[in-house]
Structure formats: C-alpha cells, structure tokens
PDB file of C-alpha atoms and ligand atoms in Angstrom:
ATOM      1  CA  UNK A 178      59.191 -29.580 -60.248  1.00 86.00           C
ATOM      2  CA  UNK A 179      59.224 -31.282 -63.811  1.00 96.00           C
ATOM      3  CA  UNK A 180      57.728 -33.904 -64.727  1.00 98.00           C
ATOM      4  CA  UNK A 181      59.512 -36.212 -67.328  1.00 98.00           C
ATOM      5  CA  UNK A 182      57.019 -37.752 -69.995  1.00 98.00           C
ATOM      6  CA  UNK A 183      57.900 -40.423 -72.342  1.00 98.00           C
ATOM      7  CA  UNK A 184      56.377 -40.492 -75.815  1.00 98.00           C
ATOM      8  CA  UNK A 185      57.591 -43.140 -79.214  1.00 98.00           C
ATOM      9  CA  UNK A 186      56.856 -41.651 -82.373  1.00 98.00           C
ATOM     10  CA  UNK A 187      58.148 -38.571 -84.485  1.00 98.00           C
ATOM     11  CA  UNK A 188      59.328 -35.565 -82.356  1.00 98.00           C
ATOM     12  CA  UNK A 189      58.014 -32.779 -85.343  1.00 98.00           C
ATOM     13  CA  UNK A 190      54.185 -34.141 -84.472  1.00 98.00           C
ATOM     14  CA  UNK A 191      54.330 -32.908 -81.007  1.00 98.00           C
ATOM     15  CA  UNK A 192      52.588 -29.856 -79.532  1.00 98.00           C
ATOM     16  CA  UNK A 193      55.147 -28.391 -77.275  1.00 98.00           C
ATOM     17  CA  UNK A 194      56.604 -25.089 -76.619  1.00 99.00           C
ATOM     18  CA  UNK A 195      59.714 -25.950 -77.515  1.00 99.00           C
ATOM     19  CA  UNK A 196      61.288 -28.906 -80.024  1.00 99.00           C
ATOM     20  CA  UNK A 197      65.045 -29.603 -79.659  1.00 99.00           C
ATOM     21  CA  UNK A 198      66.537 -30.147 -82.803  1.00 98.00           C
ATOM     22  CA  UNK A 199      69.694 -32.602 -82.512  1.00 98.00           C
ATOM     23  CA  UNK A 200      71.483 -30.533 -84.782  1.00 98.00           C
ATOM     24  CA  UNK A 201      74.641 -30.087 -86.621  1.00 97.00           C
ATOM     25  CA  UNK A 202      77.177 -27.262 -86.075  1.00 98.00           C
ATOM     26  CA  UNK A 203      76.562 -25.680 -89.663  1.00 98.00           C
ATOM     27  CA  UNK A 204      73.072 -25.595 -88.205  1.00 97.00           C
ATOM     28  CA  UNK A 205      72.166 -26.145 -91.828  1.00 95.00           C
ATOM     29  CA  UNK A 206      70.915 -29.135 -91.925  1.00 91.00           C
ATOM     30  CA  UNK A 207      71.349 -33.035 -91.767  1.00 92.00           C
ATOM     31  CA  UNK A 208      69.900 -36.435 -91.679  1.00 95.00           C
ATOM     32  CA  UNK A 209      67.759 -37.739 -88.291  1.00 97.00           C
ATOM     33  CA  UNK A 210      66.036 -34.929 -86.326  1.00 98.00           C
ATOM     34  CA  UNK A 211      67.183 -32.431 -87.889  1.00 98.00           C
ATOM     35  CA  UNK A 212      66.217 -33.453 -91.473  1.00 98.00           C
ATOM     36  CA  UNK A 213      62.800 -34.387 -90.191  1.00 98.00           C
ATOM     37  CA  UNK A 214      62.621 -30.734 -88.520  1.00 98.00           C
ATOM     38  CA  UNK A 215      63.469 -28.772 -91.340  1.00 98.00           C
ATOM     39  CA  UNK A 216      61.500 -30.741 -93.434  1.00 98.00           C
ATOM     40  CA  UNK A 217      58.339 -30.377 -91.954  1.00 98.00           C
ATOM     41  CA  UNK A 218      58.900 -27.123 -90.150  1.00 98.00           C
ATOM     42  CA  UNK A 219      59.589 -25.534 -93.317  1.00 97.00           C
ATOM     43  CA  UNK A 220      62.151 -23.108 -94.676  1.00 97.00           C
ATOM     44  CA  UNK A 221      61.767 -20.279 -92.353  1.00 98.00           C
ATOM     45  CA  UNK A 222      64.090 -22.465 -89.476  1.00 98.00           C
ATOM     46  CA  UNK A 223      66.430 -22.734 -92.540  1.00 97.00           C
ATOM     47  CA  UNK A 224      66.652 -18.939 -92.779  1.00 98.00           C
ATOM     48  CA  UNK A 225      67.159 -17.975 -88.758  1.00 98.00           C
ATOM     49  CA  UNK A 226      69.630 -20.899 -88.651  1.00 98.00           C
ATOM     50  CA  UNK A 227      71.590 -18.526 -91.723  1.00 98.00           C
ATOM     51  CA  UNK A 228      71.285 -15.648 -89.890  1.00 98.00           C
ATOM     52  CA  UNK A 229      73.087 -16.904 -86.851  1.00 98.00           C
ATOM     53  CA  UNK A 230      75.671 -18.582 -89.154  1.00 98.00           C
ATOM     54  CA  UNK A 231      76.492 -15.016 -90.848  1.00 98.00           C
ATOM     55  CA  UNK A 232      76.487 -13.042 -86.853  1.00 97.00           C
ATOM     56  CA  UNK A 233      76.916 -15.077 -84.222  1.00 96.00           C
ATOM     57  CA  UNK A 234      77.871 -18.402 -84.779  1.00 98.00           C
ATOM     58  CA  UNK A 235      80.157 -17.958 -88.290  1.00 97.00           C
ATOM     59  CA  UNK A 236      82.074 -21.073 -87.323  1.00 97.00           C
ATOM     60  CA  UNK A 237      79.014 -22.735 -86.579  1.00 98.00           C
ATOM     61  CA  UNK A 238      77.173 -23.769 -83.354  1.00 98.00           C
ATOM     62  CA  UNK A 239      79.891 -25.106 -80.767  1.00 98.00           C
ATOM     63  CA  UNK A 240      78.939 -28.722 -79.494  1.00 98.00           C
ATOM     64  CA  UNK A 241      77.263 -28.877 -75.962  1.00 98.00           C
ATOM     65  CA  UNK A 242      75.933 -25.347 -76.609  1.00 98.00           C
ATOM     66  CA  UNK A 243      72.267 -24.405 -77.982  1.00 98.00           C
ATOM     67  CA  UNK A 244      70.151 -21.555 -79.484  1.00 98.00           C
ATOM     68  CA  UNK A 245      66.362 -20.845 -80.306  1.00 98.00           C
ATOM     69  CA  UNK A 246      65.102 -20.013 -83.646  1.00 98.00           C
ATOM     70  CA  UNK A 247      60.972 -20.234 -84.629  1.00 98.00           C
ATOM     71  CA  UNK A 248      59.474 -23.214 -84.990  1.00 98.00           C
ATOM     72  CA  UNK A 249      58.093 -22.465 -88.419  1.00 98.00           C
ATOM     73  CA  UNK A 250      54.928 -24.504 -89.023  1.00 98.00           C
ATOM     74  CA  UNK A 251      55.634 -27.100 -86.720  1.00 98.00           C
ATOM     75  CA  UNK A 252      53.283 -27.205 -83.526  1.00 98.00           C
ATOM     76  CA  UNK A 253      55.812 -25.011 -81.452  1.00 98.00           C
ATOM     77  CA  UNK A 254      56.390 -21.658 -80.830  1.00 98.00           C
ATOM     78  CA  UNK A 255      60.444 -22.487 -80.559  1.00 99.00           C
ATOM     79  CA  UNK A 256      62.810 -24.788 -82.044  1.00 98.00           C
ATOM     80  CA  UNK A 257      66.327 -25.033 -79.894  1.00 99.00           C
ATOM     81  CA  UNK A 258      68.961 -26.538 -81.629  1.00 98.00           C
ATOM     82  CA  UNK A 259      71.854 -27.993 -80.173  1.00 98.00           C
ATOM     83  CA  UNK A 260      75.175 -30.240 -81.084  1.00 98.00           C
ATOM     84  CA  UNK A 261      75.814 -33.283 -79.510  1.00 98.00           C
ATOM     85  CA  UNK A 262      79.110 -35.243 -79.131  1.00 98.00           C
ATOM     86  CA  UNK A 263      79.933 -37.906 -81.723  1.00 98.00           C
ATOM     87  CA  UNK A 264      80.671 -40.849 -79.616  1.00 98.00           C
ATOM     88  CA  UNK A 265      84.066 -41.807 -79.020  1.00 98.00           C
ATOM     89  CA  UNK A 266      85.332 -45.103 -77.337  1.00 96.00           C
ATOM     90  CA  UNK A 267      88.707 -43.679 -76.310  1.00 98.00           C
ATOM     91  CA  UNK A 268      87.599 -40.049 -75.142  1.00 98.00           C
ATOM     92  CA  UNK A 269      84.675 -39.313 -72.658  1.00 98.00           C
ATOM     93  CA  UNK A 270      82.343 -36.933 -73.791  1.00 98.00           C
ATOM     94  CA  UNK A 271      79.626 -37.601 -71.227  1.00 98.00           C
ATOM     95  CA  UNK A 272      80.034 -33.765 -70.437  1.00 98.00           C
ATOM     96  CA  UNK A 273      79.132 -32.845 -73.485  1.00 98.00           C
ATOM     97  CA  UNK A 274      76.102 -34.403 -74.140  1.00 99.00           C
ATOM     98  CA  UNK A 275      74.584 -33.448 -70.507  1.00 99.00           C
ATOM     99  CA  UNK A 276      75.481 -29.645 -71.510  1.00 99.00           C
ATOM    100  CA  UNK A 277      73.187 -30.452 -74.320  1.00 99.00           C
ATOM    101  CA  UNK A 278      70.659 -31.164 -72.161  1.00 99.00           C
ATOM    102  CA  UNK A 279      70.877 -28.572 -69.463  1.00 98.00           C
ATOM    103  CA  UNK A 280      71.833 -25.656 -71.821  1.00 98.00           C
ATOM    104  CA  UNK A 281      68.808 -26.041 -74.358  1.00 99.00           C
ATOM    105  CA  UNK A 282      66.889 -25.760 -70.702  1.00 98.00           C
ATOM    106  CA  UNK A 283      68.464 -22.654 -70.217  1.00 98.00           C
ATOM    107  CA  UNK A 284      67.590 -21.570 -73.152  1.00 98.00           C
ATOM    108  CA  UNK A 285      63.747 -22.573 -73.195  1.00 98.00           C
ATOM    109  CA  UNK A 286      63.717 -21.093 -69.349  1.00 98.00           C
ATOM    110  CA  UNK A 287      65.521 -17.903 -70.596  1.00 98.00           C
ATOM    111  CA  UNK A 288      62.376 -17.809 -73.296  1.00 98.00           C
ATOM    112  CA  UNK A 289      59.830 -18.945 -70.851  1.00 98.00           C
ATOM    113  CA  UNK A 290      59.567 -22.289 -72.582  1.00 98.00           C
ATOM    114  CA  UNK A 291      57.133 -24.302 -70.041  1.00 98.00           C
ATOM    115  CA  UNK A 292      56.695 -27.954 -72.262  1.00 98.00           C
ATOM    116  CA  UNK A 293      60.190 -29.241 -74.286  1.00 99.00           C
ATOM    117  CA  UNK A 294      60.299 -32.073 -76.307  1.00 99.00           C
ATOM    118  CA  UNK A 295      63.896 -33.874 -76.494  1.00 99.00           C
ATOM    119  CA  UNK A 296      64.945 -36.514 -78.889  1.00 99.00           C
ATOM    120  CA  UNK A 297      67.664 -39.263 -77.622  1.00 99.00           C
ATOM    121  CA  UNK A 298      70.174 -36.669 -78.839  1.00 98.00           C
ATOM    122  CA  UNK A 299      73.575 -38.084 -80.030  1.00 98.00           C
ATOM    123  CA  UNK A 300      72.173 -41.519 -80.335  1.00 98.00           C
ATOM    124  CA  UNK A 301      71.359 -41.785 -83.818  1.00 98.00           C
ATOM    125  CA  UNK A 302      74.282 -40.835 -86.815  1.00 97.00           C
ATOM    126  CA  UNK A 303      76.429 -39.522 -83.928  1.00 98.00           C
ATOM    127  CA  UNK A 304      76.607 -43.221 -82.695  1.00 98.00           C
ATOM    128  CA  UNK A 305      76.209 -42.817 -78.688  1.00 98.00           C
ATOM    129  CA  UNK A 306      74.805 -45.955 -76.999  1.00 98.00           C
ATOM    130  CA  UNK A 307      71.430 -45.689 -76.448  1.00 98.00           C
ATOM    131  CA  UNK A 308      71.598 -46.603 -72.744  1.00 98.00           C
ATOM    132  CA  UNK A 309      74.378 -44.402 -71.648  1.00 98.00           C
ATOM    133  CA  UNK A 310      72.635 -41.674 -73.829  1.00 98.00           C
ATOM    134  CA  UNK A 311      69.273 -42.370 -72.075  1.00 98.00           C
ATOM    135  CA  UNK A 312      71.320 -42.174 -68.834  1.00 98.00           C
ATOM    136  CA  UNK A 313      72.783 -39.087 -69.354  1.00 98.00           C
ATOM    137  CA  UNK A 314      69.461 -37.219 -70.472  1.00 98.00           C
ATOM    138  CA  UNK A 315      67.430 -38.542 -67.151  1.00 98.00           C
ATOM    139  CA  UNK A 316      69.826 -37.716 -65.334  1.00 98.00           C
ATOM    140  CA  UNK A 317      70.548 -34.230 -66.589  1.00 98.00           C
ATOM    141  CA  UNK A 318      66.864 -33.244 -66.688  1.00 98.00           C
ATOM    142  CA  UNK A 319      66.625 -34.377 -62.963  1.00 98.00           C
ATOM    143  CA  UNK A 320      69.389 -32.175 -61.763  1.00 98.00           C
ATOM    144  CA  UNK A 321      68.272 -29.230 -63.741  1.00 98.00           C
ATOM    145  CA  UNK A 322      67.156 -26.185 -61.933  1.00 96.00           C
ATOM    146  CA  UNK A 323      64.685 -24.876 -64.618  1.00 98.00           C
ATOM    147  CA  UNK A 324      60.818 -23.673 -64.927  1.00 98.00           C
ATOM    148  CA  UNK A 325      60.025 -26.059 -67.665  1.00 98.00           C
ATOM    149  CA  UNK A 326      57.434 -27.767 -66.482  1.00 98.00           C
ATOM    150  CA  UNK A 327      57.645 -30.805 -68.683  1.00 98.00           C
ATOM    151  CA  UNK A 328      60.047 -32.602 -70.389  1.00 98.00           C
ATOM    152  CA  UNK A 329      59.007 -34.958 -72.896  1.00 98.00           C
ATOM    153  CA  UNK A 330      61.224 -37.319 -74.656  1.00 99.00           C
ATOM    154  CA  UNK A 331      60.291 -38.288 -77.959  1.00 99.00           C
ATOM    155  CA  UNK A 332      61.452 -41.897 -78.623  1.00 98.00           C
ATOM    156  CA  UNK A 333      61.348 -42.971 -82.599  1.00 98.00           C
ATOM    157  CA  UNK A 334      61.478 -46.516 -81.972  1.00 97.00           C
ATOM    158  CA  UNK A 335      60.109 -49.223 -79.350  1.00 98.00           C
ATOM    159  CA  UNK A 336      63.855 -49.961 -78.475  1.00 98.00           C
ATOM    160  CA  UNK A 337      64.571 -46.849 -77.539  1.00 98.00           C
ATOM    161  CA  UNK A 338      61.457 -45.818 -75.771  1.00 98.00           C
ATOM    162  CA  UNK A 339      62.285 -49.155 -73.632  1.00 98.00           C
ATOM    163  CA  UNK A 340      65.889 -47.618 -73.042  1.00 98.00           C
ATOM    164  CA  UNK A 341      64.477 -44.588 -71.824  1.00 98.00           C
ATOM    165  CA  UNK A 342      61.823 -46.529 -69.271  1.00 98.00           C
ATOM    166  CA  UNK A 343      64.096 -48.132 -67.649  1.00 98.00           C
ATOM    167  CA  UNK A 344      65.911 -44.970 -66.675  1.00 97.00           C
ATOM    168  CA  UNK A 345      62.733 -43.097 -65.806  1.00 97.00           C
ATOM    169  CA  UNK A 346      61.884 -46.067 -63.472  1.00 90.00           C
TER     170      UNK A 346
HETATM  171  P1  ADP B 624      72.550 -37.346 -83.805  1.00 52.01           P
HETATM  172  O1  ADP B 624      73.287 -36.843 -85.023  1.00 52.01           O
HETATM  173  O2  ADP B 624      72.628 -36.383 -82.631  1.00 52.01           O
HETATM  174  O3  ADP B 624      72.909 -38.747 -83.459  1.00 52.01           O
HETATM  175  P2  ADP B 624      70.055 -38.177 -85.090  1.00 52.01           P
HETATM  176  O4  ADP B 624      68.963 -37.270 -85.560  1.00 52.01           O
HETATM  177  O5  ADP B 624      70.796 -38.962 -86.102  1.00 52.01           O
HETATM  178  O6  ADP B 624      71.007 -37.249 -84.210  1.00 52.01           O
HETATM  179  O7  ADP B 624      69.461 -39.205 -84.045  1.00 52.01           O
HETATM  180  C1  ADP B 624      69.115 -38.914 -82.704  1.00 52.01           C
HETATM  181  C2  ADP B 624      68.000 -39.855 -82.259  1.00 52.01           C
HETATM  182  O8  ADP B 624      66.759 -39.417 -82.801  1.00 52.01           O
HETATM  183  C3  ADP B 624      68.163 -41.294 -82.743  1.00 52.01           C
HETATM  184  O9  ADP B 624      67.830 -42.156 -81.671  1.00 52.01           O
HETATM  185  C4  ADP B 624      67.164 -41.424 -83.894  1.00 52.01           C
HETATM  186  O10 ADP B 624      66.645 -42.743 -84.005  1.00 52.01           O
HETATM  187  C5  ADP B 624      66.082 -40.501 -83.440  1.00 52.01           C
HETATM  188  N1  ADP B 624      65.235 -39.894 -84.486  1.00 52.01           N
HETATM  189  C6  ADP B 624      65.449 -39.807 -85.833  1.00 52.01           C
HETATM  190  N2  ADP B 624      64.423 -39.150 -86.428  1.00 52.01           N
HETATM  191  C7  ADP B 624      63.535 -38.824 -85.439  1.00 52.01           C
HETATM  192  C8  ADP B 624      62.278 -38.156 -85.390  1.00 52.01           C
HETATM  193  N3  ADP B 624      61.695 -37.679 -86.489  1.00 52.01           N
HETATM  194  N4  ADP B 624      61.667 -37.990 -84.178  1.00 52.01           N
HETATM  195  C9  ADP B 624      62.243 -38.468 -83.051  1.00 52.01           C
HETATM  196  N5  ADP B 624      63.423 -39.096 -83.018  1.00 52.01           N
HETATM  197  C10 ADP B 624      64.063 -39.280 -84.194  1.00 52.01           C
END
C-alpha cells in the first residue's frame, strides 16, 4: 500500500530515496526542476546524465520514459529523471505524462526505492494544466503496483499544492 503525502516547498530540500527530476530529453539540463536539481545536487548528476547521453540514450531520453542516476549531494540516494509531454490543445498526451509517473516507479521499485518525491511534472515550462496534471499523477500513483512505500508530491506554490488536495481528497 502507498501512501500519497503532500508537501509545498522546493523538491531538492527533501529527504527521500528517490527525487524525480522533470527533465529534458538532452538530460542536460533546463530551467524548473531540473535547474534547481542540478544546481544544488551538484555536478556529479551532470556527469551520469553525459554518460547515458554518449551509451544509451545518444538521442536523448524518450518522453514518458525514465532513468536513475545519483543524487549527488542532495538528500537522496537516487535522482530519476524523466520527460514529460509538452501540452498540446489539439493532441492528447494524457498517456504520456501517466507513463511518467508509473515508469520512474518502476524504476525506483527496480532500485528498491521505498520514499519518492514527485514534482507536478509537465506543469511548469511544458505548460500542462495544473488540474488535469494533478489528475493524472493521483491517479497514476493509485493504480501503480509498486513497493514504494510513499509518494510525496512536492508542490512549489500554494496554488498548486491546493490543485493537488483536491485530488488526494
Ligand atoms: P516541465 O518542463 O516538466 O513543465 P518545470 O520544472 O518547468 O517542468 O515545472 C514543473 C513543476 O515544478 C511546475 O509546477 C513548477 O512550478 C514546479 N517547480 C519548479 N521548481 C521547483 C522546485 N524547485 N521544487 C518543486 N517544484 C518546482
């Protein structure tokens, strides 16, 4: 059973197992999450993330897919990266963002991961609503068959912690 915990504030200050980084697919970097990971998790992230560019993920980390590097010296002994959907009014990529979800589970269960921290991936400079994005991650998590034990969701602002209550219920 997991147990879905709600937290606003800055997801590289938690003390998880595992932080999901709402990555890129260069996997080199970017604004949000992931600048705010690198940043403070320091440049060995940076390096693994090369690594897997140059054997195997040379065009890059596909969206809806994820993969583990270290956590560097953030308070984690994983960081799982993963590639959301840009939002798109005419296309539905719903699918896509839930694999985000489930398959950085599958990777934290696959590493034994018991406590993940998500951000509201996809929401932020990939433009997904913040309800439907909340949605989708509730839901996800809930229909996950995984060991993690907890899930937290770390909300930067009050808006979208308030998003994210109402789906938790
Ligand atoms: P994406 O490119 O997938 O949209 P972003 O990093 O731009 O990713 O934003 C995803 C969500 O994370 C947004 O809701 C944004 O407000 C939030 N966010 C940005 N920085 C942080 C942080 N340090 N900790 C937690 N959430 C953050």
């Amino acid at each position: 059973m997991t147990t879905i915990r709600l937290v606003q504030g800055d997801i590289t200050r938690e003390s998880v197992d595992a932080i999901v980084n709402a990555a890129n697919s260069s996997l080199l970097g970017g604004g949000g999450v992931d600048g705010a990971i690198h940043r403070r998790g320091g440049s060995a992230i940076l390096s693994e993330c090369r690594e897997l560019r140059a054997s195997r993920y040379g065009k890059g980390l596909p969206t809806g897919q994820a993969v583990a590097t270290t956590a560097g010296d953030l308070d984690a002994r994983w960081v799982i990266h993963t590639v959301g959907p840009v939002w798109s009014a005419s296309e539905d990529r719903s699918d896509l963002l839930a694999s985000c979800y489930r398959e950085s589970l599958r990777i934290a269960d696959e590493l034994g991961a018991r406590s993940v921290a998500f951000p509201a991936i996809s929401t932020g400079i990939y433009g997904w609503p913040m309800d439907d994005g909340a949605r989708i991650a509730v839901a996800t998590v809930r229909a996950a068959r995984t060991s993690v034990e907890e899930v937290r969701f770390v909300l930067f602002d009050q808006r979208a912690y308030e998003v994210f209550e109402e789906q938790v219920g």
